[in-house]
JSON list of C-alpha atoms in Angstrom, two decimals:
[
{"chain": "A", "resi": 1278, "resn": "LYS", "atom": "CA", "xyz": [109.32, 166.70, 55.48]},
{"chain": "A", "resi": 1279, "resn": "GLN", "atom": "CA", "xyz": [108.53, 163.53, 57.21]},
{"chain": "A", "resi": 1280, "resn": "TRP", "atom": "CA", "xyz": [105.38, 163.27, 55.35]},
{"chain": "A", "resi": 1281, "resn": "TYR", "atom": "CA", "xyz": [107.35, 163.73, 52.18]},
{"chain": "A", "resi": 1282, "resn": "GLN", "atom": "CA", "xyz": [109.88, 161.11, 53.27]},
{"chain": "A", "resi": 1283, "resn": "ARG", "atom": "CA", "xyz": [107.09, 158.68, 54.10]},
{"chain": "A", "resi": 1284, "resn": "ARG", "atom": "CA", "xyz": [105.58, 159.33, 50.79]},
{"chain": "A", "resi": 1285, "resn": "VAL", "atom": "CA", "xyz": [108.91, 158.79, 49.05]},
{"chain": "A", "resi": 1286, "resn": "ARG", "atom": "CA", "xyz": [109.47, 155.59, 51.03]},
{"chain": "A", "resi": 1287, "resn": "GLY", "atom": "CA", "xyz": [105.97, 154.43, 50.12]},
{"chain": "A", "resi": 1288, "resn": "ASP", "atom": "CA", "xyz": [106.64, 155.26, 46.51]},
{"chain": "A", "resi": 1289, "resn": "LEU", "atom": "CA", "xyz": [109.94, 153.39, 46.74]},
{"chain": "A", "resi": 1290, "resn": "GLN", "atom": "CA", "xyz": [108.18, 150.39, 48.20]},
{"chain": "A", "resi": 1291, "resn": "ASP", "atom": "CA", "xyz": [105.63, 150.55, 45.41]},
{"chain": "A", "resi": 1292, "resn": "LEU", "atom": "CA", "xyz": [108.49, 150.86, 42.98]},
{"chain": "A", "resi": 1293, "resn": "ALA", "atom": "CA", "xyz": [110.23, 147.88, 44.59]},
{"chain": "A", "resi": 1294, "resn": "GLU", "atom": "CA", "xyz": [107.03, 145.86, 44.10]},
{"chain": "A", "resi": 1295, "resn": "TYR", "atom": "CA", "xyz": [106.84, 146.99, 40.50]},
{"chain": "A", "resi": 1296, "resn": "GLN", "atom": "CA", "xyz": [110.55, 146.24, 40.15]},
{"chain": "A", "resi": 1297, "resn": "HIS", "atom": "CA", "xyz": [109.92, 142.74, 41.49]},
{"chain": "A", "resi": 1298, "resn": "ILE", "atom": "CA", "xyz": [106.94, 142.28, 39.12]},
{"chain": "A", "resi": 1299, "resn": "ARG", "atom": "CA", "xyz": [109.04, 143.63, 36.26]},
{"chain": "A", "resi": 1300, "resn": "LEU", "atom": "CA", "xyz": [111.85, 141.17, 37.05]},
{"chain": "A", "resi": 1301, "resn": "GLU", "atom": "CA", "xyz": [109.36, 138.32, 37.17]},
{"chain": "A", "resi": 1302, "resn": "GLN", "atom": "CA", "xyz": [107.83, 139.43, 33.87]},
{"chain": "A", "resi": 1303, "resn": "GLU", "atom": "CA", "xyz": [111.27, 139.80, 32.26]},
{"chain": "A", "resi": 1304, "resn": "ALA", "atom": "CA", "xyz": [112.14, 136.30, 33.50]},
{"chain": "A", "resi": 1305, "resn": "GLU", "atom": "CA", "xyz": [108.83, 135.03, 32.06]},
{"chain": "A", "resi": 1306, "resn": "ILE", "atom": "CA", "xyz": [109.53, 136.86, 28.78]},
{"chain": "A", "resi": 1307, "resn": "GLY", "atom": "CA", "xyz": [113.01, 135.28, 28.68]},
{"chain": "A", "resi": 1308, "resn": "HIS", "atom": "CA", "xyz": [111.47, 131.88, 29.35]},
{"chain": "A", "resi": 1309, "resn": "LEU", "atom": "CA", "xyz": [108.82, 132.47, 26.63]},
{"chain": "A", "resi": 1310, "resn": "GLU", "atom": "CA", "xyz": [111.47, 133.65, 24.16]},
{"chain": "A", "resi": 1311, "resn": "THR", "atom": "CA", "xyz": [113.48, 130.49, 24.89]},
{"chain": "A", "resi": 1312, "resn": "GLU", "atom": "CA", "xyz": [110.32, 128.43, 24.41]},
{"chain": "A", "resi": 1313, "resn": "VAL", "atom": "CA", "xyz": [109.58, 130.23, 21.13]},
{"chain": "A", "resi": 1314, "resn": "GLU", "atom": "CA", "xyz": [113.11, 129.48, 19.89]},
{"chain": "A", "resi": 1315, "resn": "ARG", "atom": "CA", "xyz": [112.78, 125.84, 20.97]},
{"chain": "A", "resi": 1316, "resn": "LEU", "atom": "CA", "xyz": [109.41, 125.59, 19.20]},
{"chain": "A", "resi": 1317, "resn": "LYS", "atom": "CA", "xyz": [110.87, 127.23, 16.05]},
{"chain": "A", "resi": 1318, "resn": "ILE", "atom": "CA", "xyz": [113.68, 124.67, 16.02]},
{"chain": "A", "resi": 1319, "resn": "GLU", "atom": "CA", "xyz": [111.23, 121.83, 16.72]},
{"chain": "A", "resi": 1320, "resn": "HIS", "atom": "CA", "xyz": [108.93, 123.13, 13.98]},
{"chain": "A", "resi": 1321, "resn": "ALA", "atom": "CA", "xyz": [111.83, 123.37, 11.51]},
{"chain": "A", "resi": 1322, "resn": "GLU", "atom": "CA", "xyz": [112.95, 119.83, 12.39]},
{"chain": "A", "resi": 1323, "resn": "THR", "atom": "CA", "xyz": [109.37, 118.56, 12.02]},
{"chain": "A", "resi": 1324, "resn": "LEU", "atom": "CA", "xyz": [109.03, 120.28, 8.65]},
{"chain": "A", "resi": 1325, "resn": "GLN", "atom": "CA", "xyz": [112.37, 118.82, 7.53]},
{"chain": "A", "resi": 1326, "resn": "GLN", "atom": "CA", "xyz": [111.27, 115.35, 8.67]},
{"chain": "A", "resi": 1327, "resn": "MET", "atom": "CA", "xyz": [107.92, 115.74, 6.90]},
{"chain": "A", "resi": 1328, "resn": "LYS", "atom": "CA", "xyz": [109.70, 116.89, 3.75]},
{"chain": "A", "resi": 1329, "resn": "SER", "atom": "CA", "xyz": [112.08, 113.95, 3.96]},
{"chain": "A", "resi": 1330, "resn": "ASN", "atom": "CA", "xyz": [109.18, 111.52, 4.50]},
{"chain": "A", "resi": 1331, "resn": "PHE", "atom": "CA", "xyz": [107.27, 113.09, 1.61]},
{"chain": "A", "resi": 1332, "resn": "LEU", "atom": "CA", "xyz": [110.25, 112.74, -0.72]},
{"chain": "A", "resi": 1333, "resn": "LYS", "atom": "CA", "xyz": [110.74, 109.11, 0.34]},
{"chain": "A", "resi": 1334, "resn": "GLU", "atom": "CA", "xyz": [107.05, 108.35, -0.20]},
{"chain": "A", "resi": 1335, "resn": "LYS", "atom": "CA", "xyz": [107.15, 110.15, -3.55]},
{"chain": "A", "resi": 1336, "resn": "ALA", "atom": "CA", "xyz": [110.17, 108.09, -4.62]},
{"chain": "A", "resi": 1337, "resn": "ASN", "atom": "CA", "xyz": [108.42, 104.90, -3.46]},
{"chain": "A", "resi": 1338, "resn": "HIS", "atom": "CA", "xyz": [105.26, 105.83, -5.38]},
{"chain": "A", "resi": 1339, "resn": "GLU", "atom": "CA", "xyz": [107.29, 106.62, -8.48]},
{"chain": "A", "resi": 1340, "resn": "THR", "atom": "CA", "xyz": [109.09, 103.28, -8.19]},
{"chain": "A", "resi": 1341, "resn": "ASP", "atom": "CA", "xyz": [105.76, 101.49, -7.71]},
{"chain": "A", "resi": 1342, "resn": "ALA", "atom": "CA", "xyz": [104.24, 103.36, -10.64]},
{"chain": "A", "resi": 1343, "resn": "ASP", "atom": "CA", "xyz": [107.23, 102.52, -12.85]},
{"chain": "A", "resi": 1344, "resn": "HIS", "atom": "CA", "xyz": [106.96, 98.88, -11.83]},
{"chain": "A", "resi": 1345, "resn": "LYS", "atom": "CA", "xyz": [103.21, 98.81, -12.54]},
{"chain": "A", "resi": 1346, "resn": "ILE", "atom": "CA", "xyz": [103.74, 100.49, -15.92]},
{"chain": "A", "resi": 1347, "resn": "LYS", "atom": "CA", "xyz": [106.43, 97.93, -16.74]},
{"chain": "A", "resi": 1348, "resn": "GLN", "atom": "CA", "xyz": [104.07, 95.10, -15.75]},
{"chain": "A", "resi": 1349, "resn": "MET", "atom": "CA", "xyz": [101.23, 96.62, -17.79]},
{"chain": "A", "resi": 1350, "resn": "LYS", "atom": "CA", "xyz": [103.53, 96.97, -20.82]},
{"chain": "A", "resi": 1351, "resn": "GLN", "atom": "CA", "xyz": [104.65, 93.36, -20.45]},
{"chain": "A", "resi": 1352, "resn": "LYS", "atom": "CA", "xyz": [101.05, 92.18, -20.10]},
{"chain": "A", "resi": 1353, "resn": "ALA", "atom": "CA", "xyz": [100.01, 94.21, -23.16]},
{"chain": "A", "resi": 1354, "resn": "ASN", "atom": "CA", "xyz": [102.95, 92.79, -25.15]},
{"chain": "A", "resi": 1355, "resn": "ASP", "atom": "CA", "xyz": [102.08, 89.25, -24.05]},
{"chain": "A", "resi": 1356, "resn": "GLU", "atom": "CA", "xyz": [98.45, 89.76, -25.01]},
{"chain": "A", "resi": 1357, "resn": "ALA", "atom": "CA", "xyz": [99.47, 91.23, -28.37]},
{"chain": "A", "resi": 1358, "resn": "VAL", "atom": "CA", "xyz": [101.76, 88.28, -29.06]},
{"chain": "A", "resi": 1359, "resn": "GLN", "atom": "CA", "xyz": [99.00, 85.84, -28.06]},
{"chain": "A", "resi": 1360, "resn": "CYS", "atom": "CA", "xyz": [96.54, 87.68, -30.29]},
{"chain": "A", "resi": 1361, "resn": "LEU", "atom": "CA", "xyz": [98.98, 87.56, -33.21]},
{"chain": "A", "resi": 1362, "resn": "VAL", "atom": "CA", "xyz": [99.61, 83.85, -32.64]},
{"chain": "A", "resi": 1363, "resn": "GLU", "atom": "CA", "xyz": [95.87, 83.13, -32.54]},
{"chain": "A", "resi": 1364, "resn": "HIS", "atom": "CA", "xyz": [95.26, 85.27, -35.62]},
{"chain": "A", "resi": 1365, "resn": "THR", "atom": "CA", "xyz": [98.11, 83.55, -37.46]},
{"chain": "A", "resi": 1366, "resn": "GLN", "atom": "CA", "xyz": [96.75, 80.14, -36.52]},
{"chain": "A", "resi": 1367, "resn": "LYS", "atom": "CA", "xyz": [93.28, 81.14, -37.67]},
{"chain": "A", "resi": 1368, "resn": "ILE", "atom": "CA", "xyz": [94.60, 82.43, -40.99]},
{"chain": "A", "resi": 1369, "resn": "SER", "atom": "CA", "xyz": [96.71, 79.28, -41.40]},
{"chain": "A", "resi": 1370, "resn": "ALA", "atom": "CA", "xyz": [93.65, 77.08, -40.80]},
{"chain": "A", "resi": 1371, "resn": "GLU", "atom": "CA", "xyz": [91.61, 79.18, -43.25]},
{"chain": "A", "resi": 1372, "resn": "ASN", "atom": "CA", "xyz": [94.41, 78.94, -45.83]},
{"chain": "A", "resi": 1373, "resn": "LYS", "atom": "CA", "xyz": [94.49, 75.15, -45.37]},
{"chain": "A", "resi": 1374, "resn": "LEU", "atom": "CA", "xyz": [90.75, 74.93, -46.02]},
{"chain": "A", "resi": 1375, "resn": "LEU", "atom": "CA", "xyz": [90.98, 77.27, -49.01]},
{"chain": "A", "resi": 1376, "resn": "ARG", "atom": "CA", "xyz": [93.92, 75.27, -50.41]},
{"chain": "A", "resi": 1377, "resn": "LYS", "atom": "CA", "xyz": [91.89, 72.05, -50.01]},
{"chain": "A", "resi": 1378, "resn": "GLU", "atom": "CA", "xyz": [88.88, 73.66, -51.73]},
{"chain": "A", "resi": 1379, "resn": "LEU", "atom": "CA", "xyz": [91.12, 74.99, -54.52]},
{"chain": "A", "resi": 1380, "resn": "LEU", "atom": "CA", "xyz": [92.67, 71.57, -55.11]},
{"chain": "A", "resi": 1381, "resn": "THR", "atom": "CA", "xyz": [89.18, 70.05, -55.22]},
{"chain": "A", "resi": 1382, "resn": "LEU", "atom": "CA", "xyz": [88.08, 72.70, -57.72]},
{"chain": "A", "resi": 1383, "resn": "ILE", "atom": "CA", "xyz": [91.24, 72.19, -59.82]},
{"chain": "A", "resi": 1384, "resn": "ARG", "atom": "CA", "xyz": [90.65, 68.41, -59.91]},
{"chain": "A", "resi": 1385, "resn": "ARG", "atom": "CA", "xyz": [87.00, 68.93, -60.78]},
{"chain": "A", "resi": 1386, "resn": "SER", "atom": "CA", "xyz": [87.99, 71.39, -63.51]},
{"chain": "A", "resi": 1387, "resn": "GLN", "atom": "CA", "xyz": [90.53, 68.89, -64.88]},
{"chain": "A", "resi": 1388, "resn": "ALA", "atom": "CA", "xyz": [87.93, 66.12, -64.78]},
{"chain": "A", "resi": 1389, "resn": "LEU", "atom": "CA", "xyz": [85.39, 68.35, -66.55]},
{"chain": "A", "resi": 1390, "resn": "THR", "atom": "CA", "xyz": [87.99, 69.34, -69.16]},
{"chain": "A", "resi": 1391, "resn": "GLU", "atom": "CA", "xyz": [88.83, 65.68, -69.76]},
{"chain": "A", "resi": 1392, "resn": "HIS", "atom": "CA", "xyz": [85.11, 64.81, -69.95]},
{"chain": "A", "resi": 1393, "resn": "LYS", "atom": "CA", "xyz": [84.61, 67.70, -72.39]},
{"chain": "A", "resi": 1394, "resn": "LEU", "atom": "CA", "xyz": [87.42, 66.38, -74.59]},
{"chain": "A", "resi": 1395, "resn": "GLU", "atom": "CA", "xyz": [85.93, 62.90, -74.45]},
{"chain": "A", "resi": 1396, "resn": "LEU", "atom": "CA", "xyz": [82.52, 64.29, -75.39]},
{"chain": "A", "resi": 1397, "resn": "GLN", "atom": "CA", "xyz": [84.06, 66.31, -78.23]},
{"chain": "A", "resi": 1398, "resn": "ASN", "atom": "CA", "xyz": [85.85, 63.22, -79.51]},
{"chain": "A", "resi": 1399, "resn": "GLN", "atom": "CA", "xyz": [82.63, 61.22, -79.22]},
{"chain": "A", "resi": 1400, "resn": "ARG", "atom": "CA", "xyz": [80.77, 63.95, -81.05]},
{"chain": "A", "resi": 1401, "resn": "LYS", "atom": "CA", "xyz": [83.39, 63.95, -83.83]},
{"chain": "A", "resi": 1402, "resn": "GLY", "atom": "CA", "xyz": [83.09, 60.17, -84.02]},
{"chain": "A", "resi": 1403, "resn": "LEU", "atom": "CA", "xyz": [79.31, 60.37, -84.09]},
{"chain": "A", "resi": 1404, "resn": "VAL", "atom": "CA", "xyz": [79.38, 63.12, -86.71]},
{"chain": "A", "resi": 1405, "resn": "ARG", "atom": "CA", "xyz": [81.75, 60.94, -88.82]},
{"chain": "A", "resi": 1406, "resn": "GLU", "atom": "CA", "xyz": [79.56, 57.90, -88.33]},
{"chain": "A", "resi": 1407, "resn": "HIS", "atom": "CA", "xyz": [76.50, 59.93, -89.20]},
{"chain": "A", "resi": 1408, "resn": "GLN", "atom": "CA", "xyz": [78.23, 61.28, -92.31]},
{"chain": "A", "resi": 1409, "resn": "ILE", "atom": "CA", "xyz": [79.36, 57.78, -93.29]},
{"chain": "A", "resi": 1410, "resn": "THR", "atom": "CA", "xyz": [75.85, 56.47, -92.77]},
{"chain": "A", "resi": 1411, "resn": "LYS", "atom": "CA", "xyz": [74.50, 59.33, -94.86]},
{"chain": "A", "resi": 1412, "resn": "ASP", "atom": "CA", "xyz": [77.06, 58.70, -97.53]},
{"chain": "A", "resi": 1413, "resn": "LEU", "atom": "CA", "xyz": [76.26, 54.98, -97.52]},
{"chain": "A", "resi": 1414, "resn": "ARG", "atom": "CA", "xyz": [72.56, 55.69, -97.86]},
{"chain": "A", "resi": 1415, "resn": "LYS", "atom": "CA", "xyz": [73.28, 57.97, -100.78]},
{"chain": "A", "resi": 1416, "resn": "LEU", "atom": "CA", "xyz": [75.51, 55.39, -102.32]},
{"chain": "A", "resi": 1417, "resn": "ARG", "atom": "CA", "xyz": [72.95, 52.69, -101.76]},
{"chain": "A", "resi": 1418, "resn": "LYS", "atom": "CA", "xyz": [70.25, 54.84, -103.22]},
{"chain": "A", "resi": 1419, "resn": "VAL", "atom": "CA", "xyz": [72.42, 55.64, -106.20]},
{"chain": "A", "resi": 1420, "resn": "HIS", "atom": "CA", "xyz": [73.30, 51.99, -106.52]},
{"chain": "A", "resi": 1421, "resn": "VAL", "atom": "CA", "xyz": [69.64, 50.92, -106.24]},
{"chain": "A", "resi": 1422, "resn": "ASP", "atom": "CA", "xyz": [68.66, 53.52, -108.80]},
{"chain": "A", "resi": 1423, "resn": "GLU", "atom": "CA", "xyz": [71.32, 52.26, -111.21]},
{"chain": "A", "resi": 1424, "resn": "ILE", "atom": "CA", "xyz": [70.18, 48.69, -110.78]},
{"chain": "A", "resi": 1425, "resn": "GLN", "atom": "CA", "xyz": [66.63, 49.68, -111.44]},
{"chain": "A", "resi": 1426, "resn": "LYS", "atom": "CA", "xyz": [67.49, 51.46, -114.59]}
]
């Protein structure tokens, strides 16, 4: 019996050691579970902060992009207006030159028409003079022939 009691006491001591180890492990598990919960909360807060930062950065980038697009539109409009102004000025200068050339051609045409009329009148006069001279020669010849007869 004593042997049995010693054995039971020994087993109880072993059990007490295991009980002590179990309590330590349970305390460690409790501590680890608390740490896991703290890390979950910290992780969730970090994710929320990252999401918030991302959304802020996204909004900033969108604002910057909108501003750049607005600037590019304005620059394109300014360049288009400048191009139109330059093109209009070029066409205006070309029209001025063409108008000047046209007026020169109109004056030249008028001068040529007047010269043509003068030449036609001269021709008519010369044709009349020639006809008169011819008629006078005929008359003279007829007159000379009558005198000779």
